[in-house]
Amino acid sequence: MSNTFRPMGLVAAVAAASTGFVGSTSAQEISNQNLGDLGIVPYYTTANGYATGVHVINTSDSTQVVKLRLRRGSDSLDALDFNLILSPKDEWTGSIRSDEAGVFVETSDASCTAPAPNEGANRFRMPDTFSTGAEEGYIEVIGMAEALDELQPIAIAAKHKAAVPNDCASVRANFFRVSDSDYGNLRIKGVHDAALTSNGAATDALAQSSYTHTQDDALSVSYFSRDADGGLEFGNNAVMIQGFSQAPMMTNQEALLTVDGVPVYDPFNFELPNLDGGPTGTDGSIAAQPVRLGGTQGLYDTVVRPALGATSIMNDWSNNQSDSFSVNTDWVVTIPGQYLMLDPIGYLLSLSTAKPCVAKTCDARDIPVRATIKFYDREETAFTPEDGDLVVSPATSISNGTDLKFEVNVIEWSETAVLGSQYAQTFDVEIAGAANGWAELSIESSQAKVPQQVWTPDPNGVGSYTPSPVVNTLPPAIGFAVWERNFGNNAAANYGRAVNHSYGS
């Protein structure tokens, strides 16, 4: 086999990128301290003049390698990702915005990234591949690995001196691909396995960096969204998970591959780690890794899903309109990780041929999630939809519920939208004169997942679906309510806030 690598087509790329995971061996749980080794930002937006800021803090005394990934709101395909290399006590900040050329992430931070920004000195421009619909989405911030100690070459190179890292070029050298024939030869720069990389220096001691797993409480992640023209800003901490992985998960940042025109399984491709974990084992050779061309399904249940599964979502709503001001709310409801429950080849073919994936043979996602809604005002009064006095726009009877069709969903509680989302639907709550109250959204997966189906491919890309040993029927859910107090023409007086949802399970 030749070790000359070439870019592959889109379908083959996604097939190779969706495979080869190892989950955590410990129980994952939502952190009460807002610290963890995985952070999920439920929503980012660049639509309608909004910009979204993200802050990632390394609270530990060790160098951390962190994957930051934007997933588009419709189906959570990877729209943009890069790696942050944060020295002890370092913080990285970035702003997600858009212009006529599309979405970009801009930073004034000096911390090393892999790769370097692809547009100018400080801007990561979103590739066209999955950019349609990615003006809105959610963000994964995953602790990939922690330097074994601060004498590792990558830690020395990433360390700041006079506010500037020592050598970001040396840091980036650790993120190239290493072929089978070069595996273990530390003169070859790149990712040799999940716990070992090399910057390619001529002396082993100057080249080799070794890793352990990211500490359970190493990272703090927060976000905010701002509409400068409308005078609205809101923000919060990310949903932080502790115990996500008990193994290092280093991966490369090169383009996906073919060898002699044939798609190659790369266990250390850039789409890993994701919400299902990272590369398997510490033997970095392709031959030593399990082959899963064609995708995986059901594995997400074993890692993050138990911590985020919900039967219902609860929060306040407001549709308070007066001559001088209004108080409006939008709910963001994100159903994360659905990309792990798709056969990627079948799904991409369905997008290009307009032939839908068949449930349980190509698509085992929870979405569309079925939602049934109960409304209450602030005086304990419950409302039921009778005689058309409560409708979902457009024209779907609330008595039969509604569908949350996307990975990121926005519910508007008045005709005056707060976010103006392309993933929104409006619920008319002008009932019995109530201007505000609270609501409970009972949610249910659209798929019967007892048991869930798991795609088991063979090396030729032909496989079958078998029952998963994991039985978890609750769809994962995260999100918040956005409040806007709007004073009409006096935009300088406007303000907003984000309030996390409560969940039944």
Coordinates of C-alpha atoms in Angstrom, one line a residue:
M1 CA 0.0 0.0 0.0
S2 CA 1.2 3.4 -0.8
N3 CA 1.5 5.9 2.0
T4 CA 0.9 8.9 -0.3
F5 CA -2.2 10.6 1.0
R6 CA -4.8 12.5 -1.1
P7 CA -8.0 14.2 -0.3
M8 CA -11.1 12.1 -0.7
G9 CA -14.6 12.9 -1.8
L10 CA -17.2 14.2 0.7
V11 CA -19.2 11.0 1.3
A12 CA -16.0 8.9 1.8
A13 CA -14.6 11.7 4.0
V14 CA -17.6 11.6 6.4
A15 CA -17.5 7.8 6.4
A16 CA -13.9 7.8 7.6
A17 CA -14.5 10.7 10.0
S18 CA -17.3 9.1 11.9
T19 CA -15.5 6.1 13.2
G20 CA -13.1 4.8 15.8
F21 CA -14.2 5.8 19.3
V22 CA -13.4 5.0 22.9
G23 CA -15.7 6.3 25.5
S24 CA -15.0 7.1 29.1
T25 CA -14.6 4.3 31.6
S26 CA -16.1 6.5 34.4
A27 CA -19.6 7.8 34.9
Q28 CA -20.2 11.1 33.2
E29 CA -22.2 13.7 35.2
I30 CA -23.2 17.3 34.8
S31 CA -20.9 19.5 37.0
N32 CA -22.4 21.6 39.7
Q33 CA -19.2 23.7 39.8
N34 CA -19.3 24.6 36.1
L35 CA -15.9 22.8 35.6
G36 CA -15.3 19.7 33.6
D37 CA -13.4 18.0 30.7
L38 CA -16.3 18.6 28.3
G39 CA -18.3 21.8 27.7
I40 CA -21.3 22.1 25.4
V41 CA -22.5 25.6 24.5
P42 CA -26.2 25.1 23.7
Y43 CA -26.4 27.8 21.1
Y44 CA -24.4 30.3 19.1
T45 CA -25.7 32.7 16.5
T46 CA -24.4 35.1 13.9
A47 CA -27.8 35.8 12.4
N48 CA -29.6 39.2 12.4
G49 CA -26.6 41.1 13.6
Y50 CA -25.7 38.9 16.5
A51 CA -22.2 37.8 17.5
T52 CA -21.4 35.1 20.0
G53 CA -18.4 35.1 22.3
V54 CA -16.8 32.0 23.8
H55 CA -14.3 31.9 26.7
V56 CA -12.3 28.8 27.5
I57 CA -10.2 28.8 30.7
N58 CA -7.6 26.2 31.6
T59 CA -8.0 26.3 35.4
S60 CA -5.4 23.5 35.9
D61 CA -1.6 23.6 36.5
S62 CA -1.0 21.5 33.4
T63 CA -1.0 22.2 29.6
Q64 CA -4.3 21.2 28.0
V65 CA -5.1 20.3 24.4
V66 CA -8.7 21.2 23.7
K67 CA -10.9 20.7 20.6
L68 CA -13.3 23.5 19.8
R69 CA -16.0 22.6 17.3
L70 CA -19.0 24.4 15.8
R71 CA -21.9 22.2 14.7
R72 CA -24.6 23.6 12.5
G73 CA -28.1 23.8 13.9
S74 CA -30.0 21.7 11.4
D75 CA -28.2 18.3 11.7
S76 CA -25.0 19.0 13.8
L77 CA -22.5 18.2 11.0
D78 CA -19.0 19.6 11.8
A79 CA -19.0 23.1 10.3
L80 CA -15.6 24.3 11.8
D81 CA -13.1 22.9 14.2
F82 CA -9.6 23.6 15.5
N83 CA -7.5 22.8 18.5
L84 CA -6.5 25.1 21.4
I85 CA -3.3 24.4 23.3
L86 CA -3.6 26.2 26.6
S87 CA -0.7 26.4 29.0
P88 CA -1.4 26.4 32.8
K89 CA -4.0 29.0 33.9
D90 CA -4.3 30.2 30.3
E91 CA -7.6 31.6 28.8
W92 CA -8.7 31.7 25.1
T93 CA -11.5 34.0 23.9
G94 CA -13.1 34.1 20.5
S95 CA -15.9 35.9 18.7
I96 CA -18.2 34.1 16.2
R97 CA -19.5 36.4 13.6
S98 CA -20.5 36.5 9.9
D99 CA -20.1 38.8 6.9
E100 CA -20.9 38.5 3.2
A101 CA -18.3 35.7 2.9
G102 CA -19.9 33.6 5.7
V103 CA -19.2 32.6 9.3
F104 CA -15.8 33.1 11.0
V105 CA -14.2 32.9 14.4
E106 CA -12.0 35.8 15.4
T107 CA -9.6 36.1 18.3
S108 CA -7.1 38.5 19.7
D109 CA -5.7 35.8 21.9
A110 CA -2.1 34.7 21.5
S111 CA -2.5 31.1 22.7
C112 CA -1.4 28.5 20.2
T113 CA -3.9 26.9 17.9
A114 CA -3.6 24.0 15.5
P115 CA -3.9 24.9 12.7
A116 CA -3.0 28.6 12.6
P117 CA -5.9 30.8 11.6
N118 CA -6.7 30.3 7.9
E119 CA -7.6 33.9 7.2
G120 CA -5.2 36.5 8.3
A121 CA -3.4 36.5 11.7
N122 CA -6.5 35.9 13.9
R123 CA -9.5 34.6 11.9
F124 CA -10.7 31.1 11.3
R125 CA -13.1 31.2 8.3
M126 CA -15.7 28.4 8.2
P127 CA -15.2 26.1 5.1
D128 CA -18.1 25.9 2.6
T129 CA -18.6 22.1 3.2
F130 CA -21.3 22.3 5.9
S131 CA -21.7 26.1 6.2
T132 CA -25.3 26.2 4.9
G133 CA -27.4 26.7 8.0
A134 CA -24.4 27.1 10.3
E135 CA -25.1 30.8 11.0
E136 CA -26.6 29.1 14.1
G137 CA -25.6 26.0 15.9
Y138 CA -24.0 24.7 19.1
I139 CA -20.4 24.3 20.2
E140 CA -18.4 21.3 21.6
V141 CA -15.3 22.1 23.8
I142 CA -13.6 18.8 24.5
G143 CA -10.6 18.2 26.6
M144 CA -8.5 16.0 24.3
A145 CA -5.4 15.4 26.5
E146 CA -3.2 16.9 29.2
A147 CA 0.6 17.0 28.9
L148 CA 2.1 14.4 31.1
D149 CA 4.2 17.1 32.8
E150 CA 5.4 20.6 32.0
L151 CA 8.7 19.3 30.7
Q152 CA 7.0 17.9 27.6
P153 CA 8.1 19.7 24.4
I154 CA 4.6 20.8 23.6
A155 CA 4.1 22.3 27.0
I156 CA 7.4 24.2 26.8
A157 CA 6.5 25.5 23.3
A158 CA 3.0 26.6 24.4
K159 CA 4.2 28.4 27.5
H160 CA 3.8 32.2 27.3
K161 CA 6.8 34.4 27.7
A162 CA 6.0 38.2 27.8
A163 CA 2.4 37.4 26.8
V164 CA 3.5 35.4 23.7
P165 CA 3.9 31.6 23.5
N166 CA 7.4 30.3 23.0
D167 CA 7.0 28.5 19.7
C168 CA 3.5 27.9 18.2
A169 CA 5.1 26.4 15.0
S170 CA 6.6 23.6 17.2
V171 CA 3.2 23.1 18.9
R172 CA 1.5 22.7 15.5
A173 CA 4.0 20.2 14.3
N174 CA 2.4 17.7 16.7
F175 CA -0.8 17.7 14.8
F176 CA 0.2 16.1 11.5
R177 CA -0.8 12.6 10.3
V178 CA 1.7 9.7 10.7
S179 CA 1.4 6.8 8.3
D180 CA 1.7 3.2 9.3
S181 CA 5.2 2.9 8.1
D182 CA 6.3 5.9 10.1
Y183 CA 4.5 5.0 13.3
G184 CA 6.8 5.1 16.3
N185 CA 9.6 7.0 14.4
L186 CA 9.8 10.1 16.5
R187 CA 11.7 11.9 13.7
I188 CA 8.3 12.0 12.0
K189 CA 6.2 14.9 13.2
G190 CA 2.5 14.3 14.1
V191 CA 0.2 12.1 16.1
H192 CA 1.6 8.7 16.6
D193 CA -1.2 7.5 18.9
A194 CA -3.7 8.9 21.3
A195 CA -1.1 9.5 24.0
L196 CA 2.0 10.3 21.9
T197 CA 3.0 13.0 19.4
S198 CA 6.2 14.3 17.9
N199 CA 7.3 17.7 16.7
G200 CA 9.8 16.1 14.4
A201 CA 13.0 17.2 16.2
A202 CA 16.2 15.3 15.5
T203 CA 16.5 14.4 19.2
D204 CA 13.9 12.1 20.7
A205 CA 13.9 14.0 24.0
L206 CA 13.1 17.2 22.2
A207 CA 10.5 15.7 19.9
Q208 CA 8.3 13.3 21.9
S209 CA 5.3 14.6 23.9
S210 CA 3.3 12.2 26.1
Y211 CA -0.2 12.8 27.5
T212 CA -2.7 11.7 30.0
H213 CA -6.4 12.4 30.1
T214 CA -7.7 15.9 30.8
Q215 CA -8.6 16.4 34.4
D216 CA -12.2 16.2 35.2
D217 CA -12.4 19.8 36.4
A218 CA -9.7 21.4 34.2
L219 CA -11.9 23.5 31.9
S220 CA -14.3 26.4 32.5
V221 CA -16.4 27.4 29.4
S222 CA -18.8 30.3 29.1
Y223 CA -20.5 32.2 26.3
F224 CA -22.5 35.3 25.5
S225 CA -24.5 36.5 22.5
R226 CA -24.8 40.2 21.6
D227 CA -26.9 42.3 19.2
A228 CA -25.1 45.6 19.3
D229 CA -27.7 47.4 17.2
G230 CA -30.7 46.1 19.2
G231 CA -29.0 46.6 22.6
L232 CA -29.4 43.0 23.7
E233 CA -26.8 40.8 25.4
F234 CA -27.2 37.5 27.2
G235 CA -24.9 34.7 28.3
N236 CA -24.2 31.9 30.7
N237 CA -21.8 29.0 31.5
A238 CA -21.7 26.1 29.1
V239 CA -23.1 22.8 30.2
M240 CA -20.1 21.2 31.8
I241 CA -19.6 17.4 32.0
Q242 CA -17.1 15.8 34.4
G243 CA -15.6 12.4 33.8
F244 CA -16.0 12.5 30.0
S245 CA -12.9 10.5 29.3
Q246 CA -10.3 8.7 31.3
A247 CA -7.9 8.3 28.4
P248 CA -6.0 10.8 26.2
M249 CA -7.5 11.5 22.8
M250 CA -5.0 13.2 20.6
T251 CA -5.9 13.5 16.9
N252 CA -4.4 15.1 13.8
Q253 CA -5.6 18.2 11.9
E254 CA -4.9 17.2 8.3
A255 CA -7.4 16.7 5.5
L256 CA -9.2 13.3 5.3
L257 CA -7.7 10.7 3.1
T258 CA -7.7 8.2 0.3
V259 CA -4.8 5.8 -0.5
D260 CA -4.5 4.9 -4.2
G261 CA -8.1 6.2 -4.6
V262 CA -9.5 4.1 -1.8
P263 CA -10.9 5.7 1.4
V264 CA -8.6 5.1 4.3
Y265 CA -9.7 4.6 7.8
D266 CA -7.8 7.1 10.0
P267 CA -8.4 6.5 13.7
F268 CA -6.9 9.9 14.5
N269 CA -8.8 12.1 12.1
F270 CA -9.8 15.7 13.0
E271 CA -13.4 14.9 13.7
L272 CA -12.4 13.0 16.8
P273 CA -12.8 13.3 19.6
N274 CA -16.5 14.0 19.6
L275 CA -19.4 13.4 22.0
D276 CA -18.9 9.7 21.8
G277 CA -15.2 9.8 22.8
G278 CA -11.9 9.6 20.9
P279 CA -9.4 7.3 19.3
T280 CA -9.0 3.7 20.4
G281 CA -5.9 2.5 22.2
T282 CA -2.3 3.6 22.1
D283 CA -1.1 1.7 19.0
G284 CA -1.4 4.3 16.3
S285 CA -1.1 2.1 13.3
I286 CA -4.2 1.9 11.1
A287 CA -3.9 -1.9 11.1
A288 CA -4.3 -2.0 14.9
Q289 CA -7.5 -0.1 14.9
P290 CA -11.0 -1.4 14.4
V291 CA -12.5 -0.6 11.0
R292 CA -15.8 1.1 11.0
L293 CA -16.3 2.6 7.5
G294 CA -20.0 3.5 7.2
G295 CA -20.7 5.0 10.6
T296 CA -21.8 4.2 14.1
Q297 CA -25.1 4.4 15.8
G298 CA -26.2 4.0 19.4
L299 CA -22.7 4.6 20.9
Y300 CA -23.7 8.0 22.1
D301 CA -25.9 6.5 24.7
T302 CA -22.9 5.1 26.5
V303 CA -21.1 8.3 27.0
V304 CA -23.0 11.6 27.4
R305 CA -26.6 10.7 26.8
P306 CA -27.4 9.3 30.4
A307 CA -26.4 12.7 31.9
L308 CA -28.6 14.7 29.5
G309 CA -31.6 12.5 28.9
A310 CA -34.9 14.3 29.8
T311 CA -38.6 13.7 29.7
S312 CA -39.6 17.3 30.0
I313 CA -38.3 20.9 29.8
M314 CA -39.6 23.7 32.0
N315 CA -39.1 27.5 32.0
D316 CA -40.8 30.8 32.1
W317 CA -42.4 32.5 29.1
S318 CA -43.4 36.1 28.5
N319 CA -45.5 37.9 25.8
N320 CA -45.9 41.2 27.7
Q321 CA -46.6 44.0 25.3
S322 CA -47.3 47.6 26.1
D323 CA -47.1 51.0 24.4
S324 CA -43.7 51.8 25.9
F325 CA -42.0 48.5 26.3
S326 CA -42.2 44.7 25.7
V327 CA -40.9 41.7 27.5
N328 CA -40.4 38.7 25.1
T329 CA -38.9 35.3 25.5
D330 CA -37.4 32.7 23.1
W331 CA -36.5 29.2 24.2
V332 CA -33.5 27.5 22.8
V333 CA -33.9 23.7 22.9
T334 CA -30.8 21.8 21.7
I335 CA -30.8 18.0 21.2
P336 CA -27.0 17.4 21.0
G337 CA -25.1 14.5 19.5
Q338 CA -27.6 13.3 16.9
Y339 CA -24.8 13.0 14.3
L340 CA -23.6 9.9 16.1
M341 CA -26.9 8.2 15.3
L342 CA -26.6 8.4 11.6
D343 CA -25.1 6.3 8.9
P344 CA -23.1 9.2 7.4
I345 CA -22.9 7.9 3.8
G346 CA -26.6 7.2 3.7
Y347 CA -27.4 10.5 5.3
L348 CA -25.3 12.5 2.8
L349 CA -26.7 10.6 -0.1
S350 CA -30.2 11.5 1.2
L351 CA -29.2 15.2 1.1
S352 CA -28.0 15.0 -2.4
T353 CA -30.8 12.8 -3.8
A354 CA -33.7 14.1 -1.7
K355 CA -34.4 10.5 -0.7
P356 CA -34.8 10.3 3.1
C357 CA -32.9 8.0 5.3
V358 CA -35.1 5.2 6.5
A359 CA -35.5 5.1 10.2
K360 CA -33.4 2.4 11.9
T361 CA -31.5 1.6 8.7
C362 CA -29.8 4.9 8.1
D363 CA -31.2 7.3 10.7
A364 CA -31.7 6.4 14.4
R365 CA -31.8 10.0 15.6
D366 CA -34.2 11.2 18.2
I367 CA -35.2 14.1 16.0
P368 CA -37.8 15.1 15.2
V369 CA -38.5 15.1 18.9
R370 CA -42.2 15.1 19.7
A371 CA -43.2 17.9 22.1
T372 CA -46.4 18.3 24.0
I373 CA -46.9 21.6 25.8
K374 CA -48.7 22.6 29.0
F375 CA -49.1 26.3 29.7
Y376 CA -49.6 28.0 33.0
D377 CA -49.9 31.7 34.0
R378 CA -48.4 33.0 37.2
E379 CA -51.5 32.3 39.2
E380 CA -51.5 28.5 38.9
T381 CA -54.0 28.5 36.1
A382 CA -53.4 25.8 33.5
F383 CA -54.6 26.3 29.9
T384 CA -55.8 23.7 27.5
P385 CA -56.2 24.3 23.8
E386 CA -59.9 24.4 23.0
D387 CA -61.8 26.0 20.2
G388 CA -58.7 27.3 18.4
D389 CA -57.7 29.7 21.2
L390 CA -54.2 28.4 21.2
V391 CA -52.3 27.4 18.1
V392 CA -48.9 26.7 16.9
S393 CA -47.9 28.9 13.9
P394 CA -48.2 27.8 11.3
A395 CA -51.6 26.1 11.9
T396 CA -50.5 23.0 13.8
S397 CA -52.9 22.1 16.6
I398 CA -51.1 22.2 19.9
S399 CA -53.4 19.5 21.3
N400 CA -51.5 17.1 19.1
G401 CA -48.2 18.5 20.0
T402 CA -45.5 19.7 17.7
D403 CA -42.1 18.5 16.3
L404 CA -38.7 19.8 17.2
K405 CA -37.2 19.0 13.9
F406 CA -33.6 20.2 14.2
E407 CA -30.6 19.7 16.5
V408 CA -31.0 23.3 17.5
N409 CA -34.6 24.6 18.0
V410 CA -35.9 28.0 18.9
I411 CA -39.4 28.5 20.4
E412 CA -40.8 32.0 20.1
W413 CA -43.5 32.8 22.6
S414 CA -44.7 35.9 20.8
E415 CA -44.7 37.4 17.3
T416 CA -41.9 39.7 18.4
A417 CA -39.0 37.3 18.1
V418 CA -35.9 37.8 20.2
L419 CA -33.4 35.8 18.2
G420 CA -35.0 35.8 14.7
S421 CA -33.8 32.2 14.3
Q422 CA -34.1 30.2 11.0
Y423 CA -34.8 27.2 13.3
A424 CA -37.8 28.8 15.1
Q425 CA -41.5 28.2 15.4
T426 CA -43.9 30.5 17.1
F427 CA -46.4 29.5 19.8
D428 CA -49.3 31.9 20.2
V429 CA -49.9 32.3 24.0
E430 CA -52.4 35.1 24.0
I431 CA -54.7 33.1 26.3
A432 CA -57.2 34.3 28.8
G433 CA -55.4 37.6 29.0
A434 CA -52.2 36.1 30.4
A435 CA -49.0 38.0 29.5
N436 CA -46.5 35.7 31.1
G437 CA -46.2 32.4 33.0
W438 CA -44.4 29.1 32.7
A439 CA -44.6 26.1 30.5
E440 CA -43.7 22.4 30.5
L441 CA -42.5 20.8 27.3
S442 CA -42.9 17.0 27.5
I443 CA -40.5 15.5 24.9
E444 CA -40.2 12.1 23.4
S445 CA -37.9 10.6 20.8
S446 CA -39.4 10.0 17.4
Q447 CA -37.7 6.6 17.2
A448 CA -38.5 3.5 19.2
K449 CA -35.1 2.9 20.8
V450 CA -35.7 -0.3 22.9
P451 CA -33.2 -1.5 21.8
Q452 CA -31.5 1.1 19.7
Q453 CA -29.9 0.0 16.4
V454 CA -26.1 -0.1 16.0
W455 CA -24.4 -0.1 12.6
T456 CA -21.8 -2.8 12.4
P457 CA -19.8 -2.5 9.2
D458 CA -17.0 -4.6 7.9
P459 CA -13.7 -3.5 6.2
N460 CA -15.5 -3.4 2.8
G461 CA -18.0 -0.9 4.0
V462 CA -20.9 -3.4 4.0
G463 CA -22.5 -4.1 7.3
S464 CA -25.7 -4.7 9.2
Y465 CA -27.7 -3.3 12.1
T466 CA -27.8 -5.1 15.3
P467 CA -29.5 -4.3 18.7
S468 CA -27.5 -2.1 21.0
P469 CA -26.9 -3.4 24.6
V470 CA -27.7 0.1 25.8
V471 CA -31.3 0.9 26.4
N472 CA -32.0 4.6 27.0
T473 CA -35.1 6.0 25.4
L474 CA -34.7 9.6 26.7
P475 CA -33.6 12.2 24.2
P476 CA -30.8 14.4 25.5
A477 CA -31.7 18.1 25.9
I478 CA -30.0 21.3 26.9
G479 CA -30.8 25.0 26.5
F480 CA -32.2 28.1 28.1
A481 CA -34.8 30.9 27.8
V482 CA -33.7 34.2 26.4
W483 CA -35.4 37.3 27.9
E484 CA -35.5 40.6 26.2
R485 CA -36.8 43.8 27.8
N486 CA -37.3 46.1 24.8
F487 CA -37.9 49.8 25.1
G488 CA -38.8 50.5 21.5
N489 CA -36.8 53.4 20.0
N490 CA -34.5 53.6 23.0
A491 CA -32.3 50.6 22.2
A492 CA -29.6 51.8 24.6
A493 CA -32.0 50.9 27.4
N494 CA -32.7 47.3 26.2
Y495 CA -31.3 44.4 28.1
G496 CA -31.5 40.6 28.2
R497 CA -30.7 37.5 30.2
A498 CA -30.5 33.8 29.7
V499 CA -32.1 31.4 32.2
N500 CA -31.2 27.7 32.0
H501 CA -34.1 25.2 31.6
S502 CA -35.2 22.9 34.3
Y503 CA -35.6 19.2 33.3
G504 CA -37.7 16.2 34.3
S505 CA -36.2 12.8 33.8

